[in-house]
Amino acid sequence: MELLTGWVSNIILLILLAGIIEMLLPDSSFQKYIRLVIGLLLILAMLTPLLQIMKTDMNSVLAAMNLADEKKEEKIKNSIENKKTEIQASQAAYILEQMAVPLKNKVKEELKSSYGLTITSLRLQANPKKDGRPFSYEDITAARVVLGKADGQTAIEGVEEVNITVSGSAKDQGSDDGFLPQELASWLAGQWQMEKKQIILIEEGGE
């Protein structure tokens, strides 16, 4: 506001000064030169705010613009990385789901005939791949097996989640039929060429 007030005051003073000078000077050919000079001074006074703006530190303006561009670029980069991570996670989940199909089919018949059970859900877990290579069965770290009663078979009771640990400290969960989850975990591990500690057994409905 002070800048605007000073600017207007300077213009008014120049106009008054021009009027006084014109009245004091005799009517001669010099008046047109005086008016030209005063006109130039008025133009200069009116351009003063623009000149002051041009004197602004342009480096600060450019730095602010660059900072905004960097933040925008970083935001876009983070968004791309997040999308990439989501896509990779989705692809990994799909691959593991497809890898579980042949494992499930391999034990389907014998599991039904020998244990009266069926696998209702098989979820494989694997360490994330950072080098972009596809998953292989050697990458599997755990198999989460949900068991249910096979059609036409007697239900096997008391089958609860058993996480087989390295030390073998997991407690055997027995049943009236003499079925042992530890035994089934060993059998599945042998069929799937996995370690027994990687097999997690869960009774259907007990998740």
Coordinates of C-alpha atoms in Angstrom, one line a residue:
M1 CA 0.0 0.0 0.0
E2 CA 2.9 2.4 0.8
L3 CA 4.4 1.6 -2.6
L4 CA 1.2 2.6 -4.4
T5 CA 0.8 5.8 -2.3
G6 CA 4.4 6.9 -3.0
W7 CA 4.0 6.1 -6.7
V8 CA 0.8 8.2 -7.0
S9 CA 2.4 11.1 -5.0
N10 CA 5.4 11.2 -7.3
I11 CA 3.1 11.5 -10.4
I12 CA 1.1 14.3 -8.8
L13 CA 4.2 16.2 -7.8
L14 CA 5.6 15.9 -11.3
I15 CA 2.3 17.2 -12.8
L16 CA 2.3 20.2 -10.4
L17 CA 5.9 20.9 -11.1
A18 CA 5.3 20.8 -14.9
G19 CA 2.4 23.2 -14.5
I20 CA 4.5 25.7 -12.4
I21 CA 7.4 25.5 -14.8
E22 CA 5.1 26.1 -17.8
M23 CA 3.6 29.2 -16.1
L24 CA 7.0 30.6 -15.2
L25 CA 8.5 30.1 -18.7
P26 CA 7.8 32.7 -21.3
D27 CA 5.8 31.7 -24.4
S28 CA 8.6 30.5 -26.6
S29 CA 9.9 27.6 -28.6
F30 CA 11.5 26.2 -25.4
Q31 CA 8.2 25.2 -23.9
K32 CA 7.8 22.2 -26.3
Y33 CA 11.2 20.9 -25.2
I34 CA 10.3 21.4 -21.5
R35 CA 7.0 19.6 -22.0
L36 CA 8.9 16.7 -23.7
V37 CA 11.2 16.4 -20.8
I38 CA 8.4 16.5 -18.3
G39 CA 6.4 14.0 -20.3
L40 CA 9.4 11.6 -20.2
L41 CA 9.7 12.1 -16.4
L42 CA 6.0 11.3 -16.0
I43 CA 6.4 8.1 -18.1
L44 CA 9.4 7.1 -16.0
A45 CA 7.4 7.8 -12.8
M46 CA 4.6 5.6 -14.0
L47 CA 7.0 2.8 -14.9
T48 CA 8.6 2.9 -11.5
P49 CA 6.6 0.0 -10.0
L50 CA 7.4 -2.2 -13.0
L51 CA 11.1 -1.4 -12.7
Q52 CA 11.0 -2.3 -9.0
I53 CA 9.4 -5.6 -9.8
M54 CA 12.2 -6.3 -12.3
K55 CA 14.7 -5.7 -9.6
T56 CA 13.3 -8.5 -7.6
D57 CA 15.7 -11.3 -6.9
M58 CA 14.9 -13.6 -9.9
N59 CA 17.1 -16.3 -8.4
S60 CA 14.6 -16.7 -5.5
V61 CA 11.7 -16.9 -8.0
L62 CA 13.5 -19.5 -10.1
A63 CA 14.5 -21.5 -6.9
A64 CA 10.9 -21.6 -5.8
M65 CA 9.8 -22.8 -9.2
N66 CA 12.5 -25.5 -9.3
L67 CA 11.5 -26.6 -5.8
A68 CA 7.9 -26.9 -6.9
D69 CA 8.9 -28.9 -9.9
E70 CA 11.1 -31.2 -7.8
K71 CA 8.2 -31.9 -5.4
K72 CA 5.9 -32.6 -8.3
E73 CA 8.4 -34.9 -9.9
E74 CA 9.0 -36.8 -6.6
K75 CA 5.3 -37.2 -6.1
I76 CA 4.9 -38.7 -9.6
K77 CA 7.9 -40.9 -9.0
N78 CA 6.5 -42.2 -5.7
S79 CA 3.1 -42.8 -7.4
I80 CA 4.7 -44.8 -10.2
E81 CA 6.7 -46.9 -7.6
N82 CA 3.5 -47.6 -5.6
K83 CA 1.7 -48.7 -8.7
K84 CA 4.7 -50.9 -9.7
T85 CA 4.7 -52.5 -6.2
E86 CA 1.0 -53.1 -6.4
I87 CA 1.3 -54.8 -9.8
Q88 CA 4.2 -56.9 -8.7
A89 CA 2.3 -58.0 -5.6
S90 CA -0.7 -58.9 -7.7
Q91 CA 1.3 -60.8 -10.2
A92 CA 3.1 -62.7 -7.3
A93 CA -0.2 -63.7 -5.7
Y94 CA -1.5 -64.9 -9.0
I95 CA 1.6 -67.0 -9.7
L96 CA 1.6 -68.6 -6.3
E97 CA -2.1 -69.4 -6.7
Q98 CA -1.4 -71.1 -10.0
M99 CA 1.6 -73.0 -8.5
A100 CA -0.7 -74.3 -5.8
V101 CA -3.0 -76.1 -8.3
P102 CA -0.7 -79.0 -9.3
L103 CA 0.3 -79.5 -5.6
K104 CA -3.3 -79.8 -4.6
N105 CA -4.2 -82.2 -7.4
K106 CA -1.1 -84.3 -6.7
V107 CA -2.4 -85.3 -3.2
K108 CA -6.1 -85.1 -3.9
E109 CA -7.0 -88.8 -4.4
E110 CA -4.7 -90.3 -1.7
L111 CA -5.7 -87.6 0.8
K112 CA -9.3 -88.6 0.3
S113 CA -8.9 -92.3 0.3
S114 CA -6.3 -92.5 3.2
Y115 CA -7.5 -89.7 5.4
G116 CA -11.1 -88.9 4.3
L117 CA -10.0 -85.3 3.8
T118 CA -9.9 -82.8 1.0
I119 CA -7.9 -79.6 0.6
T120 CA -10.4 -76.7 0.4
S121 CA -7.8 -74.0 0.3
L122 CA -4.0 -74.1 -0.4
R123 CA -2.1 -70.8 -0.1
L124 CA 1.6 -70.7 -0.7
Q125 CA 4.0 -68.2 0.8
A126 CA 7.3 -67.1 -0.7
N127 CA 9.9 -64.5 -0.2
P128 CA 9.5 -61.5 -2.5
K129 CA 11.6 -61.5 -5.6
K130 CA 13.7 -58.4 -6.0
D131 CA 15.5 -59.3 -9.2
G132 CA 12.3 -59.8 -11.3
R133 CA 12.8 -63.6 -11.7
P134 CA 9.6 -65.7 -11.6
F135 CA 8.8 -67.8 -8.6
S136 CA 9.9 -71.4 -8.4
Y137 CA 8.9 -74.2 -6.0
E138 CA 12.3 -73.7 -4.2
D139 CA 11.2 -70.2 -3.3
I140 CA 8.2 -71.4 -1.3
T141 CA 8.6 -70.8 2.5
A142 CA 5.2 -72.1 3.7
A143 CA 2.1 -73.9 2.6
R144 CA -1.1 -73.0 4.4
V145 CA -3.4 -76.0 4.0
V146 CA -7.1 -75.7 4.9
L147 CA -8.6 -79.2 5.3
G148 CA -12.3 -80.2 5.1
K149 CA -14.2 -83.5 5.1
A150 CA -14.2 -85.3 1.8
D151 CA -17.6 -86.2 0.3
G152 CA -19.0 -89.4 1.6
Q153 CA -16.3 -89.7 4.3
T154 CA -16.5 -89.6 8.1
A155 CA -15.6 -86.3 9.6
I156 CA -12.3 -86.2 11.4
E157 CA -12.6 -84.2 14.5
G158 CA -10.2 -82.1 16.5
V159 CA -8.0 -81.0 13.5
E160 CA -6.8 -77.5 14.4
E161 CA -4.1 -75.3 13.1
V162 CA -0.7 -76.7 13.6
N163 CA 2.4 -74.7 12.7
I164 CA 5.3 -77.1 12.6
T165 CA 8.4 -75.4 14.0
V166 CA 12.0 -76.3 13.5
S167 CA 12.4 -77.6 17.0
G168 CA 9.3 -79.8 16.6
S169 CA 7.7 -78.2 19.6
A170 CA 4.3 -77.9 18.0
K171 CA 1.8 -80.1 19.9
D172 CA 0.2 -83.0 18.1
Q173 CA -3.5 -82.7 17.8
G174 CA -5.1 -86.1 17.9
S175 CA -8.5 -87.4 16.8
D176 CA -10.7 -90.3 17.6
D177 CA -9.6 -92.0 14.4
G178 CA -5.9 -91.9 15.4
F179 CA -5.3 -89.2 12.8
L180 CA -2.3 -87.0 13.6
P181 CA -1.7 -83.6 12.0
Q182 CA 2.0 -84.2 12.4
E183 CA 1.7 -87.4 10.4
L184 CA -0.3 -85.6 7.7
A185 CA 2.2 -82.7 7.6
S186 CA 5.1 -85.2 7.1
W187 CA 3.2 -86.9 4.3
L188 CA 2.3 -83.6 2.5
A189 CA 5.9 -82.4 2.9
G190 CA 7.1 -85.6 1.3
Q191 CA 4.7 -85.3 -1.6
W192 CA 5.5 -81.7 -2.2
Q193 CA 9.2 -82.0 -1.6
M194 CA 9.0 -79.4 1.2
E195 CA 10.1 -79.4 4.8
K196 CA 7.7 -80.5 7.4
K197 CA 8.1 -77.1 9.2
Q198 CA 6.7 -75.4 6.2
I199 CA 3.3 -77.1 6.3
I200 CA 0.6 -75.3 8.2
L201 CA -2.6 -77.3 8.8
I202 CA -5.9 -75.7 9.5
E203 CA -9.3 -77.2 10.0
E204 CA -12.0 -75.8 7.7
G205 CA -14.0 -73.2 9.6
G206 CA -11.3 -72.8 12.2
E207 CA -9.4 -70.0 10.4

